[in-house]
Amino acid sequence: MSPLVVAVVGPTATGKSDLAVELALALGGEVLNADALQLYRGMDVGTAKLTREERRGVPHHLLDVLDPREEASVAGYQELARAAVDDVHARGRRVVAAGGSGLYVRALLDHMEFPGTDPQVRARLEARVEAEGSRALHDELARLDPEAAASIGPRNARRVVRALEVIELTGRRYSASLPQHVYEVPAVQIGLDCDRAVLDARIAARTRRMLEAGLVAEVEGLLAHGLGRTAARAVGYAQAAALLRGEMTADEASDAITAGTRRLARKQMGWFGRDPRVHWLDAQDPDLVARALDLVAQADAGRLGLATADPAPRRSLGS
């Protein structure tokens, strides 16, 4: 029987990548990336991708597997990620997945359907976004599938378009195809929580480090190579591109990156906070690694149930 996958999840800037390396070293494991943007080659500084030295000899899977001009897909990730899990398990090693992309984590661990696509339908809906704005299409989604609309923000044009596309093609609610909280790949999920003020300070400091480490030069090189829509719209990359075009000052770009990252962190916490299977730890705990290993040991022994009796817990940062 294969060992449980250990998934380290939660908002950005809480130290998921570092904890994953520590757990892999302690458990004889290998790390599997579950961050959509870290799939891209050359997107290193702005995604806080660990350097080879920081990986400390631990093999990492699904880093640098896409060209920035390509569009990442959840379905494609699921296929690659599960193949990586099978490969690691076949060699008698433990998988430690780490990332804050909620749909990618769910695609790895849970049963998740992937309805087909239609380029003509997609193009028509995208044209409507340009003409009418994403909020108008979000209002339409709210009428057709209130549950899906509640989980997708009106500014997330890509997901709004995808939801309406699925509804048109299948005749079913988009929310019916979303994953349930039932593992298809047995796992234990460890969430990293952090006081809101502390996390905000961490995010601001990380923005400064990224800019000092050459984020703008990284984006300049990527733009010369060509960027797909997903990569170009990513937090940090979009603002650095605006700076290079002269649309923002350096201070304005820095502030915008920090604000965008804080919004992302809130969104991630909302996503993972609704999953009752996530066991939360304080990212600032000096005994974090030991506590995480204890959770893994309890899960391996079958002594770790749901993190709460509430079937739909809702956490907020710092709660």
mmCIF file of C-alpha atoms in Angstrom:
data_model
loop_
_atom_site.group_PDB
_atom_site.id
_atom_site.type_symbol
_atom_site.label_atom_id
_atom_site.label_comp_id
_atom_site.label_asym_id
_atom_site.label_seq_id
_atom_site.Cartn_x
_atom_site.Cartn_y
_atom_site.Cartn_z
ATOM 1 C CA MET A 1 0.000 0.000 0.000
ATOM 2 C CA SER A 2 1.374 3.416 -0.986
ATOM 3 C CA PRO A 3 2.053 5.958 1.766
ATOM 4 C CA LEU A 4 -0.231 8.932 2.214
ATOM 5 C CA VAL A 5 0.648 11.997 0.191
ATOM 6 C CA VAL A 6 1.553 14.864 2.500
ATOM 7 C CA ALA A 7 0.123 18.114 1.120
ATOM 8 C CA VAL A 8 1.349 21.429 2.552
ATOM 9 C CA VAL A 9 -1.228 24.097 1.691
ATOM 10 C CA GLY A 10 -2.333 27.589 2.663
ATOM 11 C CA PRO A 11 -1.815 31.209 1.678
ATOM 12 C CA THR A 12 1.260 32.612 -0.002
ATOM 13 C CA ALA A 13 4.261 33.738 2.070
ATOM 14 C CA THR A 14 3.632 31.315 4.938
ATOM 15 C CA GLY A 15 6.657 29.116 4.196
ATOM 16 C CA LYS A 16 5.042 26.128 2.463
ATOM 17 C CA SER A 17 8.029 25.393 0.225
ATOM 18 C CA ASP A 18 10.498 25.428 3.116
ATOM 19 C CA LEU A 19 8.321 23.169 5.256
ATOM 20 C CA ALA A 20 7.881 20.760 2.355
ATOM 21 C CA VAL A 21 11.662 20.407 2.048
ATOM 22 C CA GLU A 22 12.001 19.775 5.793
ATOM 23 C CA LEU A 23 9.280 17.112 5.709
ATOM 24 C CA ALA A 24 10.754 15.449 2.638
ATOM 25 C CA LEU A 25 14.148 15.249 4.337
ATOM 26 C CA ALA A 26 12.607 13.759 7.486
ATOM 27 C CA LEU A 27 10.295 11.324 5.679
ATOM 28 C CA GLY A 28 12.556 10.156 2.864
ATOM 29 C CA GLY A 29 10.378 11.971 0.377
ATOM 30 C CA GLU A 30 10.334 14.076 -2.753
ATOM 31 C CA VAL A 31 8.495 17.342 -3.334
ATOM 32 C CA LEU A 32 5.701 17.758 -5.878
ATOM 33 C CA ASN A 33 4.876 21.303 -6.954
ATOM 34 C CA ALA A 34 1.214 22.328 -6.677
ATOM 35 C CA ASP A 35 1.657 25.987 -7.601
ATOM 36 C CA ALA A 36 0.368 26.825 -11.075
ATOM 37 C CA LEU A 37 2.921 29.560 -11.766
ATOM 38 C CA GLN A 38 5.928 27.514 -10.669
ATOM 39 C CA LEU A 39 5.196 25.187 -13.567
ATOM 40 C CA TYR A 40 6.686 27.864 -15.841
ATOM 41 C CA ARG A 41 10.326 28.030 -16.864
ATOM 42 C CA GLY A 42 11.959 31.369 -16.194
ATOM 43 C CA MET A 43 9.317 32.524 -13.714
ATOM 44 C CA ASP A 44 11.552 32.177 -10.689
ATOM 45 C CA VAL A 45 11.915 35.415 -8.750
ATOM 46 C CA GLY A 46 8.270 36.431 -8.943
ATOM 47 C CA THR A 47 6.968 33.010 -7.862
ATOM 48 C CA ALA A 48 9.428 32.607 -4.961
ATOM 49 C CA LYS A 49 10.620 29.371 -6.540
ATOM 50 C CA LEU A 50 13.249 27.680 -4.378
ATOM 51 C CA THR A 51 16.756 27.729 -5.805
ATOM 52 C CA ARG A 52 18.632 24.455 -6.209
ATOM 53 C CA GLU A 53 20.591 25.249 -3.069
ATOM 54 C CA GLU A 54 17.399 25.872 -1.106
ATOM 55 C CA ARG A 55 16.009 22.507 -2.237
ATOM 56 C CA ARG A 56 18.858 20.899 -0.267
ATOM 57 C CA GLY A 57 19.193 17.890 -2.539
ATOM 58 C CA VAL A 58 15.487 16.972 -2.343
ATOM 59 C CA PRO A 59 14.125 16.042 -5.787
ATOM 60 C CA HIS A 60 11.368 18.420 -6.929
ATOM 61 C CA HIS A 61 8.770 17.457 -9.530
ATOM 62 C CA LEU A 62 6.742 19.652 -11.921
ATOM 63 C CA LEU A 63 8.903 22.723 -11.682
ATOM 64 C CA ASP A 64 9.845 24.374 -14.999
ATOM 65 C CA VAL A 65 7.740 22.078 -17.183
ATOM 66 C CA LEU A 66 5.897 24.728 -19.226
ATOM 67 C CA ASP A 67 7.018 27.489 -21.558
ATOM 68 C CA PRO A 68 5.646 30.865 -20.378
ATOM 69 C CA ARG A 69 3.791 31.188 -23.688
ATOM 70 C CA GLU A 70 1.753 28.080 -22.866
ATOM 71 C CA GLU A 71 -1.474 28.082 -20.897
ATOM 72 C CA ALA A 72 -1.464 25.907 -17.793
ATOM 73 C CA SER A 73 -4.503 23.671 -17.382
ATOM 74 C CA VAL A 74 -5.822 21.888 -14.334
ATOM 75 C CA ALA A 75 -6.545 18.771 -16.378
ATOM 76 C CA GLY A 76 -3.013 18.685 -17.751
ATOM 77 C CA TYR A 77 -1.597 19.202 -14.289
ATOM 78 C CA GLN A 78 -3.658 16.334 -12.877
ATOM 79 C CA GLU A 79 -2.273 13.926 -15.463
ATOM 80 C CA LEU A 80 1.336 14.972 -14.863
ATOM 81 C CA ALA A 81 1.022 15.147 -11.083
ATOM 82 C CA ARG A 82 -0.551 11.739 -10.647
ATOM 83 C CA ALA A 83 2.062 10.195 -12.920
ATOM 84 C CA ALA A 84 4.716 11.779 -10.704
ATOM 85 C CA VAL A 85 3.037 10.385 -7.584
ATOM 86 C CA ASP A 86 3.019 6.886 -9.104
ATOM 87 C CA ASP A 87 6.694 7.234 -10.031
ATOM 88 C CA VAL A 88 7.748 8.374 -6.559
ATOM 89 C CA HIS A 89 5.699 5.662 -4.854
ATOM 90 C CA ALA A 90 7.119 3.000 -7.182
ATOM 91 C CA ARG A 91 10.558 3.903 -5.862
ATOM 92 C CA GLY A 92 9.412 3.552 -2.264
ATOM 93 C CA ARG A 93 9.514 7.261 -1.542
ATOM 94 C CA ARG A 94 7.003 9.629 0.063
ATOM 95 C CA VAL A 95 5.337 12.462 -1.887
ATOM 96 C CA VAL A 96 5.225 15.875 -0.236
ATOM 97 C CA ALA A 97 3.078 18.206 -2.331
ATOM 98 C CA ALA A 98 3.309 21.942 -1.736
ATOM 99 C CA GLY A 99 1.436 24.860 -3.216
ATOM 100 C CA GLY A 100 -1.268 27.429 -2.856
ATOM 101 C CA SER A 101 -3.184 26.830 -6.102
ATOM 102 C CA GLY A 102 -6.375 25.387 -4.672
ATOM 103 C CA LEU A 103 -7.763 23.802 -7.829
ATOM 104 C CA TYR A 104 -4.425 22.164 -8.561
ATOM 105 C CA VAL A 105 -4.249 20.647 -5.089
ATOM 106 C CA ARG A 106 -7.804 19.360 -5.467
ATOM 107 C CA ALA A 107 -7.060 17.996 -8.956
ATOM 108 C CA LEU A 108 -4.118 16.080 -7.504
ATOM 109 C CA LEU A 109 -5.949 14.641 -4.518
ATOM 110 C CA ASP A 110 -9.682 14.456 -5.289
ATOM 111 C CA HIS A 111 -12.032 13.094 -7.926
ATOM 112 C CA MET A 112 -12.485 15.928 -10.376
ATOM 113 C CA GLU A 113 -14.249 15.974 -13.714
ATOM 114 C CA PHE A 114 -12.983 17.937 -16.700
ATOM 115 C CA PRO A 115 -15.801 18.747 -19.132
ATOM 116 C CA GLY A 116 -14.701 19.363 -22.701
ATOM 117 C CA THR A 117 -14.112 22.709 -24.355
ATOM 118 C CA ASP A 118 -15.320 24.368 -27.541
ATOM 119 C CA PRO A 119 -13.029 27.046 -29.044
ATOM 120 C CA GLN A 120 -15.940 28.848 -30.717
ATOM 121 C CA VAL A 121 -18.006 29.024 -27.529
ATOM 122 C CA ARG A 122 -14.935 30.119 -25.561
ATOM 123 C CA ALA A 123 -14.080 32.826 -28.126
ATOM 124 C CA ARG A 124 -17.637 34.153 -28.106
ATOM 125 C CA LEU A 125 -17.712 34.383 -24.314
ATOM 126 C CA GLU A 126 -14.288 36.045 -24.221
ATOM 127 C CA ALA A 127 -15.472 38.590 -26.776
ATOM 128 C CA ARG A 128 -18.428 39.341 -24.511
ATOM 129 C CA VAL A 129 -16.036 39.927 -21.609
ATOM 130 C CA GLU A 130 -14.227 42.534 -23.701
ATOM 131 C CA ALA A 131 -17.474 44.170 -24.806
ATOM 132 C CA GLU A 132 -19.595 43.913 -21.649
ATOM 133 C CA GLY A 133 -17.075 43.400 -18.846
ATOM 134 C CA SER A 134 -16.565 40.362 -16.630
ATOM 135 C CA ARG A 135 -19.102 41.551 -14.057
ATOM 136 C CA ALA A 136 -21.947 41.308 -16.582
ATOM 137 C CA LEU A 137 -21.034 37.690 -17.330
ATOM 138 C CA HIS A 138 -20.656 37.009 -13.610
ATOM 139 C CA ASP A 139 -24.226 38.267 -13.112
ATOM 140 C CA GLU A 140 -25.352 35.819 -15.798
ATOM 141 C CA LEU A 141 -23.480 33.018 -14.032
ATOM 142 C CA ALA A 142 -25.177 33.970 -10.758
ATOM 143 C CA ARG A 143 -28.550 33.406 -12.405
ATOM 144 C CA LEU A 144 -27.556 30.075 -13.935
ATOM 145 C CA ASP A 145 -25.406 28.647 -11.129
ATOM 146 C CA PRO A 146 -25.436 30.640 -7.864
ATOM 147 C CA GLU A 147 -23.053 28.197 -6.174
ATOM 148 C CA ALA A 148 -20.425 28.614 -8.888
ATOM 149 C CA ALA A 149 -20.833 32.387 -8.896
ATOM 150 C CA ALA A 150 -20.344 32.501 -5.134
ATOM 151 C CA SER A 151 -16.996 30.709 -5.462
ATOM 152 C CA ILE A 152 -15.724 32.725 -8.454
ATOM 153 C CA GLY A 153 -15.033 36.423 -8.081
ATOM 154 C CA PRO A 154 -16.514 38.770 -10.710
ATOM 155 C CA ARG A 155 -13.015 39.940 -11.698
ATOM 156 C CA ASN A 156 -11.866 36.386 -12.476
ATOM 157 C CA ALA A 157 -12.888 36.582 -16.123
ATOM 158 C CA ARG A 158 -11.141 33.365 -17.105
ATOM 159 C CA ARG A 159 -13.031 31.214 -14.594
ATOM 160 C CA VAL A 160 -16.332 32.991 -15.274
ATOM 161 C CA VAL A 161 -15.929 32.232 -18.978
ATOM 162 C CA ARG A 162 -15.035 28.615 -18.239
ATOM 163 C CA ALA A 163 -18.076 28.158 -15.995
ATOM 164 C CA LEU A 164 -20.449 29.574 -18.623
ATOM 165 C CA GLU A 165 -18.774 27.454 -21.307
ATOM 166 C CA VAL A 166 -19.318 24.261 -19.300
ATOM 167 C CA ILE A 167 -22.947 25.161 -18.616
ATOM 168 C CA GLU A 168 -23.590 25.774 -22.319
ATOM 169 C CA LEU A 169 -21.815 22.595 -23.457
ATOM 170 C CA THR A 170 -23.169 20.176 -20.839
ATOM 171 C CA GLY A 171 -26.508 21.660 -19.866
ATOM 172 C CA ARG A 172 -25.482 21.164 -16.226
ATOM 173 C CA ARG A 173 -24.370 23.530 -13.525
ATOM 174 C CA TYR A 174 -20.642 24.160 -13.523
ATOM 175 C CA SER A 175 -20.560 23.519 -9.770
ATOM 176 C CA ALA A 176 -21.688 19.928 -10.429
ATOM 177 C CA SER A 177 -18.301 19.199 -12.004
ATOM 178 C CA LEU A 178 -16.267 20.636 -9.136
ATOM 179 C CA PRO A 179 -14.482 18.252 -6.764
ATOM 180 C CA GLN A 180 -16.004 17.005 -3.541
ATOM 181 C CA HIS A 181 -14.066 16.634 -0.297
ATOM 182 C CA VAL A 182 -13.303 12.968 -0.963
ATOM 183 C CA TYR A 183 -9.763 11.760 -1.604
ATOM 184 C CA GLU A 184 -9.003 9.816 -4.758
ATOM 185 C CA VAL A 185 -5.319 9.986 -3.817
ATOM 186 C CA PRO A 186 -5.137 9.313 -0.035
ATOM 187 C CA ALA A 187 -3.455 12.203 1.723
ATOM 188 C CA VAL A 188 -2.996 14.274 4.845
ATOM 189 C CA GLN A 189 -3.247 18.029 4.328
ATOM 190 C CA ILE A 190 -1.292 20.392 6.554
ATOM 191 C CA GLY A 191 -2.306 24.027 6.336
ATOM 192 C CA LEU A 192 -0.074 26.915 7.357
ATOM 193 C CA ASP A 193 -1.967 29.757 9.033
ATOM 194 C CA CYS A 194 -0.565 33.117 10.066
ATOM 195 C CA ASP A 195 -1.698 36.193 11.937
ATOM 196 C CA ARG A 196 -3.000 38.691 9.387
ATOM 197 C CA ALA A 197 -0.717 41.556 10.410
ATOM 198 C CA VAL A 198 2.309 39.278 10.402
ATOM 199 C CA LEU A 199 1.398 37.855 7.004
ATOM 200 C CA ASP A 200 0.875 41.321 5.549
ATOM 201 C CA ALA A 201 4.344 42.303 6.786
ATOM 202 C CA ARG A 202 5.831 39.121 5.313
ATOM 203 C CA ILE A 203 4.222 39.876 1.961
ATOM 204 C CA ALA A 204 5.537 43.439 1.908
ATOM 205 C CA ALA A 205 9.040 42.212 2.776
ATOM 206 C CA ARG A 206 8.865 39.540 0.093
ATOM 207 C CA THR A 207 7.854 42.110 -2.509
ATOM 208 C CA ARG A 208 10.919 44.175 -1.634
ATOM 209 C CA ARG A 209 13.172 41.105 -1.839
ATOM 210 C CA MET A 210 11.768 40.134 -5.238
ATOM 211 C CA LEU A 211 12.345 43.589 -6.651
ATOM 212 C CA GLU A 212 15.870 43.672 -5.238
ATOM 213 C CA ALA A 213 16.516 40.183 -6.641
ATOM 214 C CA GLY A 214 15.707 41.279 -10.194
ATOM 215 C CA LEU A 215 11.993 40.755 -10.757
ATOM 216 C CA VAL A 216 11.783 43.585 -13.285
ATOM 217 C CA ALA A 217 14.727 42.210 -15.282
ATOM 218 C CA GLU A 218 13.140 38.742 -15.153
ATOM 219 C CA VAL A 219 9.885 40.120 -16.570
ATOM 220 C CA GLU A 220 11.750 42.092 -19.244
ATOM 221 C CA GLY A 221 13.390 38.883 -20.450
ATOM 222 C CA LEU A 222 10.114 36.995 -20.382
ATOM 223 C CA LEU A 223 8.345 39.688 -22.387
ATOM 224 C CA ALA A 224 11.053 39.476 -25.027
ATOM 225 C CA HIS A 225 10.461 35.714 -25.199
ATOM 226 C CA GLY A 226 6.678 36.019 -25.134
ATOM 227 C CA LEU A 227 4.142 35.492 -22.373
ATOM 228 C CA GLY A 228 0.811 33.707 -22.471
ATOM 229 C CA ARG A 229 -2.239 35.226 -20.830
ATOM 230 C CA THR A 230 -1.921 33.311 -17.556
ATOM 231 C CA ALA A 231 1.711 34.240 -17.027
ATOM 232 C CA ALA A 232 1.224 37.857 -18.101
ATOM 233 C CA ARG A 233 -1.626 38.415 -15.633
ATOM 234 C CA ALA A 234 0.124 36.868 -12.621
ATOM 235 C CA VAL A 235 0.621 39.055 -9.569
ATOM 236 C CA GLY A 236 4.067 40.629 -9.768
ATOM 237 C CA TYR A 237 4.470 40.000 -13.472
ATOM 238 C CA ALA A 238 1.581 42.206 -14.571
ATOM 239 C CA GLN A 239 2.773 45.090 -12.388
ATOM 240 C CA ALA A 240 6.411 44.761 -13.455
ATOM 241 C CA ALA A 241 5.275 44.791 -17.092
ATOM 242 C CA ALA A 242 3.271 47.961 -16.414
ATOM 243 C CA LEU A 243 6.404 49.506 -14.886
ATOM 244 C CA LEU A 244 8.419 48.632 -17.987
ATOM 245 C CA ARG A 245 5.744 50.213 -20.192
ATOM 246 C CA GLY A 246 5.943 53.416 -18.159
ATOM 247 C CA GLU A 247 2.422 53.025 -16.804
ATOM 248 C CA MET A 248 3.584 52.844 -13.167
ATOM 249 C CA THR A 249 6.430 54.228 -11.136
ATOM 250 C CA ALA A 250 8.665 51.844 -9.209
ATOM 251 C CA ASP A 251 6.907 52.712 -5.943
ATOM 252 C CA GLU A 252 3.469 52.278 -7.501
ATOM 253 C CA ALA A 253 4.436 48.876 -8.905
ATOM 254 C CA SER A 254 5.787 47.768 -5.528
ATOM 255 C CA ASP A 255 2.620 48.860 -3.749
ATOM 256 C CA ALA A 256 0.431 47.181 -6.372
ATOM 257 C CA ILE A 257 2.349 43.891 -6.102
ATOM 258 C CA THR A 258 2.012 43.925 -2.319
ATOM 259 C CA ALA A 259 -1.717 44.705 -2.472
ATOM 260 C CA GLY A 260 -2.331 42.054 -5.121
ATOM 261 C CA THR A 261 -0.439 39.436 -3.138
ATOM 262 C CA ARG A 262 -2.441 40.253 -0.016
ATOM 263 C CA ARG A 263 -5.666 39.782 -1.955
ATOM 264 C CA LEU A 264 -4.353 36.477 -3.260
ATOM 265 C CA ALA A 265 -3.540 35.335 0.289
ATOM 266 C CA ARG A 266 -7.094 36.106 1.457
ATOM 267 C CA LYS A 267 -8.505 34.190 -1.484
ATOM 268 C CA GLN A 268 -6.267 31.176 -0.804
ATOM 269 C CA MET A 269 -7.236 31.125 2.855
ATOM 270 C CA GLY A 270 -10.904 31.194 1.919
ATOM 271 C CA TRP A 271 -10.414 28.281 -0.462
ATOM 272 C CA PHE A 272 -8.441 26.033 1.859
ATOM 273 C CA GLY A 273 -10.384 27.167 4.919
ATOM 274 C CA ARG A 274 -13.524 25.563 3.504
ATOM 275 C CA ASP A 275 -11.889 22.126 3.368
ATOM 276 C CA PRO A 276 -12.572 20.255 6.637
ATOM 277 C CA ARG A 277 -9.690 17.861 5.983
ATOM 278 C CA VAL A 278 -6.982 20.508 6.373
ATOM 279 C CA HIS A 279 -5.135 20.411 9.713
ATOM 280 C CA TRP A 280 -3.910 23.905 10.522
ATOM 281 C CA LEU A 281 -0.623 24.853 12.122
ATOM 282 C CA ASP A 282 0.809 28.237 13.029
ATOM 283 C CA ALA A 283 3.435 29.185 10.453
ATOM 284 C CA GLN A 284 5.377 31.027 13.190
ATOM 285 C CA ASP A 285 5.515 28.061 15.591
ATOM 286 C CA PRO A 286 9.183 27.331 16.432
ATOM 287 C CA ASP A 287 8.226 23.642 16.637
ATOM 288 C CA LEU A 288 6.438 23.703 13.267
ATOM 289 C CA VAL A 289 8.369 20.821 11.697
ATOM 290 C CA ALA A 290 7.904 18.572 14.733
ATOM 291 C CA ARG A 291 4.182 19.347 14.872
ATOM 292 C CA ALA A 292 3.795 18.653 11.179
ATOM 293 C CA LEU A 293 5.628 15.335 11.504
ATOM 294 C CA ASP A 294 3.352 14.418 14.410
ATOM 295 C CA LEU A 295 0.304 15.020 12.192
ATOM 296 C CA VAL A 296 1.813 12.774 9.525
ATOM 297 C CA ALA A 297 2.517 10.043 12.080
ATOM 298 C CA GLN A 298 -1.067 10.222 13.373
ATOM 299 C CA ALA A 299 -2.429 10.056 9.821
ATOM 300 C CA ASP A 300 -0.200 7.096 8.975
ATOM 301 C CA ALA A 301 -1.520 5.306 12.063
ATOM 302 C CA GLY A 302 -5.131 6.037 11.128
ATOM 303 C CA ARG A 303 -5.690 8.210 14.181
ATOM 304 C CA LEU A 304 -6.274 11.509 12.376
ATOM 305 C CA GLY A 305 -9.847 12.276 11.358
ATOM 306 C CA LEU A 306 -11.344 15.478 10.029
ATOM 307 C CA ALA A 307 -9.864 18.622 11.443
ATOM 308 C CA THR A 308 -13.297 19.709 12.693
ATOM 309 C CA ALA A 309 -16.774 18.333 13.175
ATOM 310 C CA ASP A 310 -18.139 21.271 11.165
ATOM 311 C CA PRO A 311 -18.724 19.992 7.596
ATOM 312 C CA ALA A 312 -18.014 23.427 6.098
ATOM 313 C CA PRO A 313 -15.584 25.329 8.292
ATOM 314 C CA ARG A 314 -14.703 28.851 7.310
ATOM 315 C CA ARG A 315 -11.448 30.213 8.630
ATOM 316 C CA SER A 316 -10.097 33.688 8.255
ATOM 317 C CA LEU A 317 -6.479 34.712 8.445
ATOM 318 C CA GLY A 318 -5.311 34.952 12.001
ATOM 319 C CA SER A 319 -8.387 33.267 13.472
#
